């Protein structure tokens, strides 16, 4: 049942905003009907995912470093991302390329909670492997559900239905959540899904059981829902050229989180290149404003994040595709500090593996493999300009000829130490091997000097 198939009700706001109680009604059975409604058959089109999270999401000390009521204000940049996942938002494809430690996992958790509670429907959540899906079910979903009363009372106890046990189910009124791994084609083909949550997509295998790209397989499950579907793709990026999330982000409208400079007010997105510290002293790390160049101390971050906003920096080919990028520079105070980022960056110098991890997890950017550059690129990079016709180091010359039907082509090469060579001249003598004039010309050429 969709959110558009029910007639408008004058009591709906009351019902939906106060879902724990049913109104006092004058006829038998009405209360049950209304309770069933409020249990999630009819979603509230006005409640967004972030509003839902602030009202209904609870974090226990066993699953969260900061237990208590979930607060979107702690990570204000997640508000718009979460709200793009709400049914009232026109976006259908939401991609999020991010660093570690920015709270991105919670955006996904809140979406799951919102769907269970307020916009029920079939949801498919895909982790890189079935094993990881099982771990996520126990370590992440079970606390999500048991810690928030609104979810606890809606979700039936977990059970596994299929013999192969490659999928995990959570049933709730009006919907079902299936978790599976990108390595299981069976799991990806399991059911039509209005909501697709594709998590850590850069860790997906290239093909699911040799049946093709897991993202494509999963997305095929959503086509029947047309414009009402939502696809949320999220990952820390890996290697340029192989990274799925980078391709997604580049196809999107490429939103960056702009924050105001506390000194001059200029709005800007935070770039690692502008993080400054005294040589060898990461504890002095501060951010240099790109407008006034004054250093911004980290304690300003909280108010900067609060006043921040996402701005598109590109135009998406698909207007329903919004994409977000976030580095650890935005991590709230108390999580990953600028000092830690500077320290980890310094520690990684000289070690490609560590540098790669730092780029991926701190900056949320891909790593460019040195050996990955195409052949022509590496060759082109080695070009150099030499002033004289024969460069310094060219110790002797050779000539090579290519005899064609109607001409003789001659290359003159200079040779130096270590077989380094330079093309000095290229000469075409008209006339083929049958022409005595051409041969005479070639002989003359061998006597020439450069
Ligand atoms: Zn400034």
GROMACS .gro file of N, CA, C and O in nm, residues 335-448:
model
  456
  335UNK      N    1   3.530   1.323   1.819
  335UNK     CA    2   3.551   1.204   1.736
  335UNK      C    3   3.691   1.209   1.676
  335UNK      O    4   3.787   1.188   1.746
  336UNK      N    5   3.699   1.242   1.547
  336UNK     CA    6   3.832   1.248   1.483
  336UNK      C    7   3.873   1.395   1.473
  336UNK      O    8   3.806   1.474   1.408
  337UNK      N    9   3.985   1.429   1.538
  337UNK     CA   10   4.025   1.570   1.541
  337UNK      C   11   4.119   1.602   1.425
  337UNK      O   12   4.178   1.513   1.364
  338UNK      N   13   4.134   1.732   1.397
  338UNK     CA   14   4.229   1.775   1.294
  338UNK      C   15   4.371   1.733   1.332
  338UNK      O   16   4.450   1.696   1.247
  339UNK      N   17   4.400   1.740   1.462
  339UNK     CA   18   4.533   1.696   1.507
  339UNK      C   19   4.556   1.548   1.473
  339UNK      O   20   4.661   1.512   1.420
  340UNK      N   21   4.455   1.465   1.500
  340UNK     CA   22   4.470   1.321   1.469
  340UNK      C   23   4.488   1.300   1.319
  340UNK      O   24   4.565   1.214   1.276
  341UNK      N   25   4.414   1.377   1.241
  341UNK     CA   26   4.424   1.364   1.095
  341UNK      C   27   4.566   1.398   1.050
  341UNK      O   28   4.629   1.325   0.973
  342UNK      N   29   4.619   1.510   1.101
  342UNK     CA   30   4.755   1.551   1.066
  342UNK      C   31   4.856   1.444   1.111
  342UNK      O   32   4.949   1.409   1.038
  343UNK      N   33   4.834   1.391   1.230
  343UNK     CA   34   4.925   1.290   1.286
  343UNK      C   35   4.925   1.163   1.200
  343UNK      O   36   5.030   1.109   1.166
  344UNK      N   37   4.805   1.117   1.164
  344UNK     CA   38   4.796   0.995   1.083
  344UNK      C   39   4.853   1.017   0.943
  344UNK      O   40   4.912   0.928   0.884
  345UNK      N   41   4.833   1.137   0.892
  345UNK     CA   42   4.886   1.169   0.760
  345UNK      C   43   5.038   1.165   0.762
  345UNK      O   44   5.102   1.107   0.673
  346UNK      N   45   5.096   1.225   0.866
  346UNK     CA   46   5.243   1.226   0.879
  346UNK      C   47   5.296   1.084   0.894
  346UNK      O   48   5.396   1.047   0.834
  347UNK      N   49   5.227   1.004   0.975
  347UNK     CA   50   5.272   0.867   1.001
  347UNK      C   51   5.268   0.782   0.875
  347UNK      O   52   5.342   0.685   0.863
  348UNK      N   53   5.182   0.820   0.781
  348UNK     CA   54   5.164   0.739   0.661
  348UNK      C   55   5.268   0.769   0.554
  348UNK      O   56   5.284   0.692   0.459
  349UNK      N   57   5.341   0.879   0.567
  349UNK     CA   58   5.434   0.920   0.461
  349UNK      C   59   5.538   0.812   0.436
  349UNK      O   60   5.593   0.753   0.529
  350UNK      N   61   5.564   0.787   0.307
  350UNK     CA   62   5.667   0.689   0.270
  350UNK      C   63   5.617   0.547   0.263
  350UNK      O   64   5.691   0.456   0.229
  351UNK      N   65   5.490   0.526   0.298
  351UNK     CA   66   5.435   0.391   0.292
  351UNK      C   67   5.306   0.394   0.211
  351UNK      O   68   5.205   0.449   0.255
  352UNK      N   69   5.311   0.337   0.091
  352UNK     CA   70   5.198   0.347  -0.001
  352UNK      C   71   5.070   0.288   0.057
  352UNK      O   72   4.961   0.342   0.037
  353UNK      N   73   5.083   0.176   0.128
  353UNK     CA   74   4.964   0.113   0.185
  353UNK      C   75   4.897   0.205   0.287
  353UNK      O   76   4.775   0.220   0.290
  354UNK      N   77   4.979   0.267   0.372
  354UNK     CA   78   4.924   0.356   0.474
  354UNK      C   79   4.869   0.484   0.411
  354UNK      O   80   4.768   0.537   0.456
  355UNK      N   81   4.938   0.532   0.309
  355UNK     CA   82   4.889   0.653   0.241
  355UNK      C   83   4.755   0.628   0.174
  355UNK      O   84   4.665   0.712   0.177
  356UNK      N   85   4.745   0.510   0.117
  356UNK     CA   86   4.620   0.474   0.052
  356UNK      C   87   4.508   0.469   0.156
  356UNK      O   88   4.400   0.527   0.135
  357UNK      N   89   4.533   0.403   0.269
  357UNK     CA   90   4.432   0.396   0.375
  357UNK      C   91   4.396   0.536   0.425
  357UNK      O   92   4.279   0.567   0.451
  358UNK      N   93   4.497   0.622   0.437
  358UNK     CA   94   4.472   0.758   0.486
  358UNK      C   95   4.385   0.836   0.387
  358UNK      O   96   4.290   0.904   0.426
  359UNK      N   97   4.417   0.824   0.259
  359UNK     CA   98   4.334   0.894   0.159
  359UNK      C   99   4.190   0.845   0.164
  359UNK      O  100   4.096   0.923   0.160
  360UNK      N  101   4.174   0.714   0.174
  360UNK     CA  102   4.040   0.655   0.173
  360UNK      C  103   3.962   0.690   0.300
  360UNK      O  104   3.849   0.737   0.293
  361UNK      N  105   4.024   0.667   0.416
  361UNK     CA  106   3.946   0.676   0.540
  361UNK      C  107   3.948   0.815   0.603
  361UNK      O  108   3.856   0.850   0.676
  362UNK      N  109   4.051   0.896   0.577
  362UNK     CA  110   4.053   1.032   0.632
  362UNK      C  111   3.991   1.133   0.534
  362UNK      O  112   3.910   1.216   0.572
  363UNK      N  113   4.033   1.124   0.408
  363UNK     CA  114   3.987   1.223   0.311
  363UNK      C  115   3.860   1.178   0.239
  363UNK      O  116   3.793   1.259   0.176
  364UNK      N  117   3.831   1.049   0.245
  364UNK     CA  118   3.715   0.999   0.171
  364UNK      C  119   3.738   1.009   0.021
  364UNK      O  120   3.645   1.032  -0.056
  365UNK      N  121   3.865   0.995  -0.020
  365UNK     CA  122   3.899   1.007  -0.163
  365UNK      C  123   3.969   0.882  -0.210
  365UNK      O  124   4.026   0.808  -0.131
  366UNK      N  125   3.968   0.863  -0.342
  366UNK     CA  126   4.030   0.743  -0.397
  366UNK      C  127   4.182   0.757  -0.399
  366UNK      O  128   4.237   0.866  -0.395
  367UNK      N  129   4.246   0.643  -0.409
  367UNK     CA  130   4.390   0.634  -0.422
  367UNK      C  131   4.422   0.606  -0.568
  367UNK      O  132   4.359   0.521  -0.630
  368UNK      N  133   4.521   0.679  -0.621
  368UNK     CA  134   4.560   0.657  -0.760
  368UNK      C  135   4.680   0.562  -0.760
  368UNK      O  136   4.786   0.595  -0.709
  369UNK      N  137   4.661   0.444  -0.817
  369UNK     CA  138   4.770   0.347  -0.826
  369UNK      C  139   4.875   0.398  -0.923
  369UNK      O  140   4.842   0.438  -1.034
  370UNK      N  141   5.000   0.393  -0.880
  370UNK     CA  142   5.106   0.442  -0.968
  370UNK      C  143   5.112   0.364  -1.097
  370UNK      O  144   5.130   0.417  -1.204
  371UNK      N  145   5.102   0.232  -1.087
  371UNK     CA  146   5.115   0.146  -1.205
  371UNK      C  147   4.991   0.147  -1.293
  371UNK      O  148   4.992   0.090  -1.399
  372UNK      N  149   4.886   0.215  -1.246
  372UNK     CA  150   4.759   0.207  -1.317
  372UNK      C  151   4.750   0.302  -1.436
  372UNK      O  152   4.661   0.289  -1.518
  373UNK      N  153   4.844   0.400  -1.444
  373UNK     CA  154   4.835   0.497  -1.553
  373UNK      C  155   4.848   0.424  -1.685
  373UNK      O  156   4.927   0.331  -1.698
  374UNK      N  157   4.773   0.466  -1.786
  374UNK     CA  158   4.784   0.398  -1.915
  374UNK      C  159   4.923   0.418  -1.976
  374UNK      O  160   4.993   0.513  -1.944
  375UNK      N  161   4.958   0.323  -2.066
  375UNK     CA  162   5.090   0.322  -2.127
  375UNK      C  163   5.126   0.457  -2.188
  375UNK      O  164   5.234   0.510  -2.165
  376UNK      N  165   5.033   0.514  -2.265
  376UNK     CA  166   5.063   0.640  -2.335
  376UNK      C  167   5.088   0.752  -2.234
  376UNK      O  168   5.170   0.840  -2.257
  377UNK      N  169   5.017   0.743  -2.119
  377UNK     CA  170   5.031   0.848  -2.018
  377UNK      C  171   5.172   0.845  -1.959
  377UNK      O  172   5.239   0.948  -1.947
  378UNK      N  173   5.215   0.723  -1.925
  378UNK     CA  174   5.348   0.712  -1.864
  378UNK      C  175   5.455   0.756  -1.963
  378UNK      O  176   5.552   0.821  -1.928
  379UNK      N  177   5.434   0.720  -2.089
  379UNK     CA  178   5.529   0.761  -2.193
  379UNK      C  179   5.527   0.913  -2.209
  379UNK      O  180   5.631   0.978  -2.211
  380UNK      N  181   5.408   0.969  -2.215
  380UNK     CA  182   5.394   1.113  -2.233
  380UNK      C  183   5.459   1.190  -2.118
  380UNK      O  184   5.520   1.295  -2.138
  381UNK      N  185   5.445   1.131  -1.995
  381UNK     CA  186   5.503   1.198  -1.878
  381UNK      C  187   5.655   1.207  -1.885
  381UNK      O  188   5.717   1.287  -1.816
  382UNK      N  189   5.716   1.120  -1.965
  382UNK     CA  190   5.863   1.116  -1.969
  382UNK      C  191   5.921   1.205  -2.079
  382UNK      O  192   6.042   1.211  -2.097
  383UNK      N  193   5.835   1.276  -2.150
  383UNK     CA  194   5.885   1.365  -2.254
  383UNK      C  195   5.972   1.475  -2.193
  383UNK      O  196   5.948   1.517  -2.082
  384UNK      N  197   6.074   1.517  -2.270
  384UNK     CA  198   6.150   1.633  -2.225
  384UNK      C  199   6.185   1.719  -2.347
  384UNK      O  200   6.192   1.669  -2.460
  385UNK      N  201   6.203   1.846  -2.319
  385UNK     CA  202   6.238   1.938  -2.428
  385UNK      C  203   6.390   1.947  -2.436
  385UNK      O  204   6.457   1.961  -2.335
  386UNK      N  205   6.447   1.929  -2.558
  386UNK     CA  206   6.590   1.955  -2.570
  386UNK      C  207   6.614   2.060  -2.677
  386UNK      O  208   6.553   2.060  -2.782
  387UNK      N  209   6.706   2.153  -2.640
  387UNK     CA  210   6.727   2.272  -2.723
  387UNK      C  211   6.798   2.243  -2.852
  387UNK      O  212   6.751   2.278  -2.960
  388UNK      N  213   6.910   2.170  -2.846
  388UNK     CA  214   6.990   2.146  -2.965
  388UNK      C  215   6.929   2.034  -3.047
  388UNK      O  216   6.847   1.958  -2.998
  389UNK      N  217   6.969   2.026  -3.175
  389UNK     CA  218   6.915   1.919  -3.256
  389UNK      C  219   6.964   1.784  -3.203
  389UNK      O  220   6.890   1.688  -3.199
  390UNK      N  221   7.092   1.780  -3.164
  390UNK     CA  222   7.142   1.659  -3.097
  390UNK      C  223   7.166   1.695  -2.951
  390UNK      O  224   7.247   1.781  -2.921
  391UNK      N  225   7.092   1.634  -2.860
  391UNK     CA  226   7.104   1.673  -2.721
  391UNK      C  227   7.238   1.634  -2.662
  391UNK      O  228   7.306   1.544  -2.714
  392UNK      N  229   7.270   1.701  -2.553
  392UNK     CA  230   7.390   1.666  -2.480
  392UNK      C  231   7.379   1.521  -2.434
  392UNK      O  232   7.273   1.479  -2.390
  393UNK      N  233   7.485   1.446  -2.451
  393UNK     CA  234   7.476   1.304  -2.413
  393UNK      C  235   7.457   1.214  -2.533
  393UNK      O  236   7.471   1.093  -2.522
  394UNK      N  237   7.422   1.272  -2.646
  394UNK     CA  238   7.409   1.192  -2.767
  394UNK      C  239   7.549   1.168  -2.823
  394UNK      O  240   7.612   1.261  -2.871
  395UNK      N  241   7.597   1.043  -2.812
  395UNK     CA  242   7.738   1.019  -2.842
  395UNK      C  243   7.762   0.976  -2.987
  395UNK      O  244   7.865   1.004  -3.043
  396UNK      N  245   7.669   0.906  -3.045
  396UNK     CA  246   7.684   0.875  -3.189
  396UNK      C  247   7.546   0.863  -3.252
  396UNK      O  248   7.445   0.850  -3.183
  397UNK      N  249   7.541   0.867  -3.386
  397UNK     CA  250   7.416   0.866  -3.460
  397UNK      C  251   7.401   0.738  -3.539
  397UNK      O  252   7.499   0.680  -3.585
  398UNK      N  253   7.279   0.694  -3.553
  398UNK     CA  254   7.251   0.584  -3.645
  398UNK      C  255   7.139   0.626  -3.738
  398UNK      O  256   7.059   0.714  -3.704
  399UNK      N  257   7.133   0.563  -3.853
  399UNK     CA  258   7.024   0.586  -3.946
  399UNK      C  259   6.956   0.454  -3.975
  399UNK      O  260   7.021   0.351  -3.990
  400UNK      N  261   6.825   0.456  -3.980
  400UNK     CA  262   6.750   0.337  -4.017
  400UNK      C  263   6.657   0.373  -4.132
  400UNK      O  264   6.604   0.484  -4.135
  401UNK      N  265   6.640   0.281  -4.225
  401UNK     CA  266   6.554   0.314  -4.339
  401UNK      C  267   6.439   0.216  -4.352
  401UNK      O  268   6.449   0.099  -4.314
  402UNK      N  269   6.332   0.268  -4.404
  402UNK     CA  270   6.214   0.187  -4.433
  402UNK      C  271   6.185   0.206  -4.581
  402UNK      O  272   6.149   0.315  -4.624
  403UNK      N  273   6.208   0.102  -4.659
  403UNK     CA  274   6.193   0.113  -4.804
  403UNK      C  275   6.048   0.084  -4.842
  403UNK      O  276   5.998  -0.027  -4.820
  404UNK      N  277   5.979   0.180  -4.898
  404UNK     CA  278   5.842   0.162  -4.945
  404UNK      C  279   5.841   0.159  -5.098
  404UNK      O  280   5.943   0.183  -5.161
  405UNK      N  281   5.727   0.129  -5.157
  405UNK     CA  282   5.717   0.120  -5.303
  405UNK      C  283   5.756   0.250  -5.371
  405UNK      O  284   5.822   0.253  -5.473
  406UNK      N  285   5.714   0.363  -5.311
  406UNK     CA  286   5.732   0.491  -5.379
  406UNK      C  287   5.822   0.587  -5.303
  406UNK      O  288   5.835   0.703  -5.339
  407UNK      N  289   5.886   0.541  -5.195
  407UNK     CA  290   5.968   0.632  -5.116
  407UNK      C  291   6.060   0.556  -5.020
  407UNK      O  292   6.039   0.437  -4.994
  408UNK      N  293   6.161   0.627  -4.968
  408UNK     CA  294   6.247   0.571  -4.864
  408UNK      C  295   6.237   0.663  -4.742
  408UNK      O  296   6.257   0.784  -4.754
  409UNK      N  297   6.199   0.606  -4.627
  409UNK     CA  298   6.187   0.686  -4.506
  409UNK      C  299   6.307   0.659  -4.416
  409UNK      O  300   6.342   0.544  -4.391
  410UNK      N  301   6.368   0.766  -4.367
  410UNK     CA  302   6.491   0.752  -4.288
  410UNK      C  303   6.473   0.817  -4.150
  410UNK      O  304   6.429   0.932  -4.140
  411UNK      N  305   6.507   0.741  -4.047
  411UNK     CA  306   6.511   0.796  -3.911
  411UNK      C  307   6.656   0.810  -3.869
  411UNK      O  308   6.734   0.716  -3.883
  412UNK      N  309   6.690   0.926  -3.813
  412UNK     CA  310   6.825   0.945  -3.757
  412UNK      C  311   6.811   0.950  -3.605
  412UNK      O  312   6.738   1.033  -3.552
  413UNK      N  313   6.879   0.860  -3.539
  413UNK     CA  314   6.875   0.854  -3.392
  413UNK      C  315   7.010   0.888  -3.332
  413UNK      O  316   7.113   0.847  -3.385
  414UNK      N  317   7.008   0.962  -3.222
  414UNK     CA  318   7.130   0.983  -3.143
  414UNK      C  319   7.125   0.887  -3.024
  414UNK      O  320   7.018   0.864  -2.967
  415UNK      N  321   7.241   0.833  -2.987
  415UNK     CA  322   7.247   0.736  -2.878
  415UNK      C  323   7.341   0.784  -2.769
  415UNK      O  324   7.447   0.837  -2.797
  416UNK      N  325   7.299   0.761  -2.644
  416UNK     CA  326   7.383   0.799  -2.530
  416UNK      C  327   7.407   0.681  -2.440
  416UNK      O  328   7.377   0.567  -2.473
  417UNK      N  329   7.457   0.710  -2.320
  417UNK     CA  330   7.484   0.604  -2.223
  417UNK      C  331   7.354   0.536  -2.179
  417UNK      O  332   7.249   0.599  -2.178
  418UNK      N  333   7.363   0.408  -2.146
  418UNK     CA  334   7.247   0.335  -2.096
  418UNK      C  335   7.140   0.319  -2.202
  418UNK      O  336   7.022   0.306  -2.171
  419UNK      N  337   7.182   0.322  -2.330
  419UNK     CA  338   7.091   0.307  -2.443
  419UNK      C  339   6.982   0.414  -2.450
  419UNK      O  340   6.879   0.395  -2.511
  420UNK      N  341   7.007   0.529  -2.385
  420UNK     CA  342   6.912   0.639  -2.400
  420UNK      C  343   6.923   0.690  -2.545
  420UNK      O  344   7.032   0.697  -2.601
  421UNK      N  345   6.809   0.720  -2.604
  421UNK     CA  346   6.813   0.760  -2.745
  421UNK      C  347   6.718   0.877  -2.772
  421UNK      O  348   6.623   0.898  -2.698
  422UNK      N  349   6.753   0.951  -2.876
  422UNK     CA  350   6.672   1.067  -2.915
  422UNK      C  351   6.651   1.062  -3.066
  422UNK      O  352   6.745   1.039  -3.141
  423UNK      N  353   6.530   1.086  -3.109
  423UNK     CA  354   6.505   1.095  -3.252
  423UNK      C  355   6.549   1.233  -3.299
  423UNK      O  356   6.497   1.334  -3.254
  424UNK      N  357   6.646   1.235  -3.390
  424UNK     CA  358   6.707   1.362  -3.431
  424UNK      C  359   6.642   1.415  -3.558
  424UNK      O  360   6.620   1.534  -3.573
  425UNK      N  361   6.611   1.325  -3.648
  425UNK     CA  362   6.558   1.371  -3.777
  425UNK      C  363   6.476   1.260  -3.842
  425UNK      O  364   6.498   1.142  -3.815
  426UNK      N  365   6.382   1.303  -3.924
  426UNK     CA  366   6.304   1.207  -4.002
  426UNK      C  367   6.295   1.261  -4.144
  426UNK      O  368   6.249   1.371  -4.166
  427UNK      N  369   6.348   1.184  -4.240
  427UNK     CA  370   6.360   1.234  -4.377
  427UNK      C  371   6.291   1.136  -4.473
  427UNK      O  372   6.304   1.014  -4.458
  428UNK      N  373   6.214   1.192  -4.568
  428UNK     CA  374   6.149   1.108  -4.667
  428UNK      C  375   6.210   1.136  -4.805
  428UNK      O  376   6.212   1.250  -4.850
  429UNK      N  377   6.265   1.030  -4.866
  429UNK     CA  378   6.323   1.045  -5.000
  429UNK      C  379   6.223   0.990  -5.101
  429UNK      O  380   6.188   0.872  -5.095
  430UNK      N  381   6.175   1.074  -5.194
  430UNK     CA  382   6.077   1.024  -5.289
  430UNK      C  383   6.141   0.925  -5.387
  430UNK      O  384   6.260   0.935  -5.416
  431UNK      N  385   6.058   0.831  -5.434
  431UNK     CA  386   6.109   0.729  -5.527
  431UNK      C  387   6.135   0.601  -5.452
  431UNK      O  388   6.192   0.602  -5.343
  432UNK      N  389   6.095   0.489  -5.511
  432UNK     CA  390   6.109   0.360  -5.446
  432UNK      C  391   6.241   0.293  -5.479
  432UNK      O  392   6.332   0.357  -5.531
  433UNK      N  393   6.254   0.163  -5.448
  433UNK     CA  394   6.380   0.090  -5.470
  433UNK      C  395   6.421   0.082  -5.617
  433UNK      O  396   6.536   0.055  -5.647
  434UNK      N  397   6.325   0.104  -5.708
  434UNK     CA  398   6.360   0.099  -5.850
  434UNK      C  399   6.425   0.228  -5.900
  434UNK      O  400   6.469   0.234  -6.014
  435UNK      N  401   6.428   0.329  -5.814
  435UNK     CA  402   6.477   0.459  -5.859
  435UNK      C  403   6.623   0.481  -5.820
  435UNK      O  404   6.654   0.493  -5.702
  436UNK      N  405   6.716   0.484  -5.918
  436UNK     CA  406   6.858   0.507  -5.886
  436UNK      C  407   6.880   0.642  -5.819
  436UNK      O  408   6.967   0.656  -5.734
  437UNK      N  409   6.795   0.739  -5.852
  437UNK     CA  410   6.809   0.873  -5.792
  437UNK      C  411   6.786   0.865  -5.641
  437UNK      O  412   6.858   0.926  -5.563
  438UNK      N  413   6.687   0.785  -5.602
  438UNK     CA  414   6.657   0.772  -5.460
  438UNK      C  415   6.773   0.709  -5.384
  438UNK      O  416   6.811   0.753  -5.276
  439UNK      N  417   6.834   0.603  -5.444
  439UNK     CA  418   6.949   0.538  -5.379
  439UNK      C  419   7.066   0.635  -5.366
  439UNK      O  420   7.134   0.637  -5.262
  440UNK      N  421   7.089   0.712  -5.468
  440UNK     CA  422   7.198   0.810  -5.465
  440UNK      C  423   7.175   0.912  -5.354
  440UNK      O  424   7.266   0.951  -5.280
  441UNK      N  425   7.050   0.952  -5.342
  441UNK     CA  426   7.012   1.048  -5.239
  441UNK      C  427   7.039   0.992  -5.098
  441UNK      O  428   7.091   1.060  -5.010
  442UNK      N  429   7.007   0.861  -5.083
  442UNK     CA  430   7.027   0.796  -4.953
  442UNK      C  431   7.176   0.786  -4.919
  442UNK      O  432   7.218   0.813  -4.807
  443UNK      N  433   7.256   0.751  -5.018
  443UNK     CA  434   7.400   0.741  -4.996
  443UNK      C  435   7.457   0.876  -4.952
  443UNK      O  436   7.538   0.885  -4.861
  444UNK      N  437   7.410   0.980  -5.020
  444UNK     CA  438   7.456   1.115  -4.988
  444UNK      C  439   7.419   1.151  -4.842
  444UNK      O  440   7.497   1.210  -4.768
  445UNK      N  441   7.301   1.107  -4.805
  445UNK     CA  442   7.251   1.137  -4.671
  445UNK      C  443   7.342   1.080  -4.563
  445UNK      O  444   7.365   1.141  -4.458
  446UNK      N  445   7.396   0.959  -4.588
  446UNK     CA  446   7.481   0.894  -4.487
  446UNK      C  447   7.611   0.970  -4.462
  446UNK      O  448   7.675   0.953  -4.361
  447UNK      N  449   7.646   1.054  -4.558
  447UNK     CA  450   7.767   1.136  -4.540
  447UNK      C  451   7.739   1.268  -4.473
  447UNK      O  452   7.832   1.345  -4.444
  448UNK      N  453   7.618   1.298  -4.449
  448UNK     CA  454   7.581   1.428  -4.395
  448UNK      C  455   7.615   1.437  -4.245
  448UNK      O  456   7.625   1.335  -4.178
   0.00000   0.00000   0.00000
